[in-house]
């Protein structure tokens, strides 16, 4: 473990956020307020005991996590709620130094409230454009399928995402419990998305091991893998990920909160970085886990001893792996160099 070389402000480090779920991005105060306005009863775990104690490595634990998530989703009932969520998410990203937010959403989770899949996606895309104008944070959308549902549902979402490729949708994902749907079953949906020019970014290697990650590479041609941390259990797979330049979206506080690792220092962040694996730090669902993006970089610094040059490289990795326009990537990479070139004691407050 290295000793950090300085303490440049992490909220001034330009970065991209590539692993943030739509409902899970909500501020806790907003959850409580919208529940009151929309007549939704929140369980104690989402009020007095927030953030809730979670452990999802067994099915009962995952069910509890999913139940809390579904309750949180249920407070989003009006178009103005969706606009508010995205505006506040963009504000939080700006405060964290993130100039690109790639937020993932399964439109089918809201379709019954907002007149169907297409109308829901268009509502979210418009909310993203408004949030961009109001905050200066650029936003791309990942349409994400649910691996606990039928692969034909994923194909429908992929066709929908294809219609909006280049119009705000930049990537296609696959989320939920890996134990209930293998990546290979969704190859057809990802083929549709890839042919539309969308990045392939399925979850894998969180609740299951290397095989899950390998299927994301072999069957879904993943550009990024959500989590992917358990690839560390197969050295040959780690070498392959590094050689192919597939980015792992690592979410430290999420991995501990859900029981993937018992303690932060057990997370293989340093080992994967040392092996040359591209890494994009993310938060997953700060509504349920608490810490947001700057805290993930602080964990890299304080728990794993990442120096400022290494933190800058983590930020560059997130930018390079994003679906941001090339012009924005170039600008942000230059800003990272500026952050690193400016001594800590000379940076403005």
mmCIF file of N, CA and C in Angstrom, residues 3-57:
data_model
loop_
_atom_site.group_PDB
_atom_site.id
_atom_site.type_symbol
_atom_site.label_atom_id
_atom_site.label_comp_id
_atom_site.label_asym_id
_atom_site.label_seq_id
_atom_site.Cartn_x
_atom_site.Cartn_y
_atom_site.Cartn_z
ATOM 1 N N UNK A 3 1.710 5.418 0.271
ATOM 2 C CA UNK A 3 1.291 6.566 1.056
ATOM 3 C C UNK A 3 0.848 7.663 0.109
ATOM 4 N N UNK A 4 -0.337 8.245 0.284
ATOM 5 C CA UNK A 4 -0.788 9.306 -0.601
ATOM 6 C C UNK A 4 0.235 10.440 -0.654
ATOM 7 N N UNK A 5 0.465 10.979 -1.858
ATOM 8 C CA UNK A 5 1.490 11.989 -2.037
ATOM 9 C C UNK A 5 1.003 13.372 -1.664
ATOM 10 N N UNK A 6 -0.286 13.587 -1.621
ATOM 11 C CA UNK A 6 -0.801 14.894 -1.224
ATOM 12 C C UNK A 6 -2.295 14.767 -0.975
ATOM 13 N N UNK A 7 -2.915 15.900 -0.703
ATOM 14 C CA UNK A 7 -4.344 15.890 -0.405
ATOM 15 C C UNK A 7 -5.083 16.891 -1.275
ATOM 16 N N UNK A 8 -4.916 16.798 -2.571
ATOM 17 C CA UNK A 8 -5.711 17.644 -3.462
ATOM 18 C C UNK A 8 -7.189 17.335 -3.243
ATOM 19 N N UNK A 9 -8.012 18.338 -3.423
ATOM 20 C CA UNK A 9 -9.440 18.159 -3.155
ATOM 21 C C UNK A 9 -10.074 17.210 -4.162
ATOM 22 N N UNK A 10 -10.687 16.170 -3.668
ATOM 23 C CA UNK A 10 -11.271 15.155 -4.532
ATOM 24 C C UNK A 10 -12.535 15.645 -5.225
ATOM 25 N N UNK A 11 -13.220 16.618 -4.644
ATOM 26 C CA UNK A 11 -14.406 17.148 -5.310
ATOM 27 C C UNK A 11 -14.038 18.074 -6.461
ATOM 28 N N UNK A 12 -12.753 18.383 -6.604
ATOM 29 C CA UNK A 12 -12.290 19.179 -7.743
ATOM 30 C C UNK A 12 -11.655 18.320 -8.830
ATOM 31 N N UNK A 13 -11.527 17.028 -8.557
ATOM 32 C CA UNK A 13 -10.970 16.115 -9.557
ATOM 33 C C UNK A 13 -12.025 15.812 -10.613
ATOM 34 N N UNK A 14 -11.813 16.198 -11.856
ATOM 35 C CA UNK A 14 -12.803 15.916 -12.913
ATOM 36 C C UNK A 14 -12.932 14.401 -13.105
ATOM 37 N N UNK A 15 -14.159 13.951 -13.269
ATOM 38 C CA UNK A 15 -14.400 12.516 -13.342
ATOM 39 C C UNK A 15 -15.734 12.245 -14.025
ATOM 40 N N UNK A 16 -15.979 10.985 -14.331
ATOM 41 C CA UNK A 16 -17.274 10.560 -14.865
ATOM 42 C C UNK A 16 -17.861 9.522 -13.920
ATOM 43 N N UNK A 17 -19.170 9.503 -13.816
ATOM 44 C CA UNK A 17 -19.860 8.542 -12.956
ATOM 45 C C UNK A 17 -20.654 7.602 -13.853
ATOM 46 N N UNK A 18 -20.262 6.331 -13.851
ATOM 47 C CA UNK A 18 -20.818 5.377 -14.810
ATOM 48 C C UNK A 18 -21.706 4.313 -14.184
ATOM 49 N N UNK A 19 -21.779 4.286 -12.846
ATOM 50 C CA UNK A 19 -22.604 3.242 -12.226
ATOM 51 C C UNK A 19 -23.495 3.870 -11.161
ATOM 52 N N UNK A 20 -24.638 4.345 -11.617
ATOM 53 C CA UNK A 20 -25.625 4.952 -10.729
ATOM 54 C C UNK A 20 -27.008 4.598 -11.250
ATOM 55 N N UNK A 21 -27.814 3.963 -10.399
ATOM 56 C CA UNK A 21 -29.174 3.590 -10.777
ATOM 57 C C UNK A 21 -30.127 4.768 -10.546
ATOM 58 N N UNK A 22 -31.137 4.836 -11.380
ATOM 59 C CA UNK A 22 -32.051 5.971 -11.390
ATOM 60 C C UNK A 22 -32.700 6.204 -10.023
ATOM 61 N N UNK A 23 -33.488 5.253 -9.551
ATOM 62 C CA UNK A 23 -34.128 5.418 -8.243
ATOM 63 C C UNK A 23 -33.090 5.540 -7.135
ATOM 64 N N UNK A 24 -32.033 4.761 -7.235
ATOM 65 C CA UNK A 24 -31.003 4.752 -6.209
ATOM 66 C C UNK A 24 -30.196 6.026 -6.116
ATOM 67 N N UNK A 25 -30.360 6.934 -7.075
ATOM 68 C CA UNK A 25 -29.657 8.217 -7.025
ATOM 69 C C UNK A 25 -30.374 9.225 -6.140
ATOM 70 N N UNK A 26 -31.613 8.923 -5.753
ATOM 71 C CA UNK A 26 -32.435 9.893 -5.044
ATOM 72 C C UNK A 26 -31.827 10.288 -3.693
ATOM 73 N N UNK A 27 -31.940 11.557 -3.365
ATOM 74 C CA UNK A 27 -31.543 12.011 -2.028
ATOM 75 C C UNK A 27 -32.522 11.450 -1.001
ATOM 76 N N UNK A 28 -32.004 11.121 0.167
ATOM 77 C CA UNK A 28 -32.879 10.593 1.202
ATOM 78 C C UNK A 28 -33.945 11.607 1.606
ATOM 79 N N UNK A 29 -33.569 12.861 1.701
ATOM 80 C CA UNK A 29 -34.548 13.890 2.067
ATOM 81 C C UNK A 29 -35.658 13.997 1.036
ATOM 82 N N UNK A 30 -35.309 13.778 -0.239
ATOM 83 C CA UNK A 30 -36.314 13.809 -1.301
ATOM 84 C C UNK A 30 -37.240 12.606 -1.193
ATOM 85 N N UNK A 31 -36.690 11.443 -0.894
ATOM 86 C CA UNK A 31 -37.511 10.252 -0.695
ATOM 87 C C UNK A 31 -38.571 10.508 0.376
ATOM 88 N N UNK A 32 -38.158 11.035 1.513
ATOM 89 C CA UNK A 32 -39.087 11.272 2.619
ATOM 90 C C UNK A 32 -40.141 12.298 2.222
ATOM 91 N N UNK A 33 -39.717 13.349 1.533
ATOM 92 C CA UNK A 33 -40.656 14.400 1.143
ATOM 93 C C UNK A 33 -41.661 13.906 0.110
ATOM 94 N N UNK A 34 -41.185 13.192 -0.905
ATOM 95 C CA UNK A 34 -42.093 12.697 -1.939
ATOM 96 C C UNK A 34 -43.038 11.631 -1.389
ATOM 97 N N UNK A 35 -42.561 10.823 -0.461
ATOM 98 C CA UNK A 35 -43.446 9.823 0.156
ATOM 99 C C UNK A 35 -44.593 10.517 0.878
ATOM 100 N N UNK A 36 -44.284 11.590 1.557
ATOM 101 C CA UNK A 36 -45.331 12.337 2.266
ATOM 102 C C UNK A 36 -46.301 12.968 1.271
ATOM 103 N N UNK A 37 -45.784 13.569 0.216
ATOM 104 C CA UNK A 37 -46.641 14.233 -0.768
ATOM 105 C C UNK A 37 -47.513 13.236 -1.527
ATOM 106 N N UNK A 38 -46.972 12.052 -1.812
ATOM 107 C CA UNK A 38 -47.669 11.086 -2.659
ATOM 108 C C UNK A 38 -48.356 9.974 -1.866
ATOM 109 N N UNK A 39 -48.383 10.110 -0.544
ATOM 110 C CA UNK A 39 -49.121 9.164 0.281
ATOM 111 C C UNK A 39 -48.528 7.779 0.338
ATOM 112 N N UNK A 40 -47.202 7.677 0.326
ATOM 113 C CA UNK A 40 -46.520 6.384 0.392
ATOM 114 C C UNK A 40 -45.965 6.191 1.799
ATOM 115 N N UNK A 41 -46.320 5.066 2.412
ATOM 116 C CA UNK A 41 -45.781 4.754 3.743
ATOM 117 C C UNK A 41 -44.394 4.146 3.594
ATOM 118 N N UNK A 42 -43.403 4.731 4.260
ATOM 119 C CA UNK A 42 -42.044 4.216 4.228
ATOM 120 C C UNK A 42 -41.769 3.370 5.465
ATOM 121 N N UNK A 43 -41.138 2.220 5.302
ATOM 122 C CA UNK A 43 -40.772 1.408 6.466
ATOM 123 C C UNK A 43 -39.687 2.093 7.293
ATOM 124 N N UNK A 44 -39.545 1.673 8.501
ATOM 125 C CA UNK A 44 -38.577 2.294 9.400
ATOM 126 C C UNK A 44 -37.169 2.266 8.829
ATOM 127 N N UNK A 45 -36.839 1.213 8.083
ATOM 128 C CA UNK A 45 -35.491 1.085 7.513
ATOM 129 C C UNK A 45 -35.161 2.215 6.555
ATOM 130 N N UNK A 46 -36.186 2.863 5.989
ATOM 131 C CA UNK A 46 -35.952 3.969 5.067
ATOM 132 C C UNK A 46 -36.177 5.334 5.721
ATOM 133 N N UNK A 47 -36.437 5.334 7.014
ATOM 134 C CA UNK A 47 -36.658 6.607 7.715
ATOM 135 C C UNK A 47 -35.706 6.701 8.905
ATOM 136 N N UNK A 48 -36.102 6.183 10.061
ATOM 137 C CA UNK A 48 -35.291 6.305 11.271
ATOM 138 C C UNK A 48 -33.981 5.529 11.187
ATOM 139 N N UNK A 49 -33.988 4.361 10.513
ATOM 140 C CA UNK A 49 -32.794 3.504 10.488
ATOM 141 C C UNK A 49 -31.969 3.672 9.215
ATOM 142 N N UNK A 50 -32.166 4.808 8.533
ATOM 143 C CA UNK A 50 -31.440 5.018 7.273
ATOM 144 C C UNK A 50 -29.991 5.391 7.542
ATOM 145 N N UNK A 51 -29.022 4.915 6.702
ATOM 146 C CA UNK A 51 -29.213 3.910 5.657
ATOM 147 C C UNK A 51 -29.453 2.527 6.255
ATOM 148 N N UNK A 52 -30.255 1.718 5.590
ATOM 149 C CA UNK A 52 -30.630 0.419 6.169
ATOM 150 C C UNK A 52 -29.461 -0.551 6.210
ATOM 151 N N UNK A 53 -29.543 -1.487 7.123
ATOM 152 C CA UNK A 53 -28.554 -2.559 7.156
ATOM 153 C C UNK A 53 -28.953 -3.593 6.111
ATOM 154 N N UNK A 54 -28.035 -3.876 5.210
ATOM 155 C CA UNK A 54 -28.352 -4.761 4.098
ATOM 156 C C UNK A 54 -27.293 -5.853 3.984
ATOM 157 N N UNK A 55 -27.716 -6.981 3.534
ATOM 158 C CA UNK A 55 -26.791 -8.060 3.182
ATOM 159 C C UNK A 55 -27.518 -8.940 2.183
ATOM 160 N N UNK A 56 -27.048 -8.940 0.945
ATOM 161 C CA UNK A 56 -27.827 -9.565 -0.127
ATOM 162 C C UNK A 56 -27.179 -10.806 -0.713
ATOM 163 N N UNK A 57 -26.202 -11.368 -0.019
ATOM 164 C CA UNK A 57 -25.546 -12.547 -0.567
ATOM 165 C C UNK A 57 -26.394 -13.810 -0.433
#
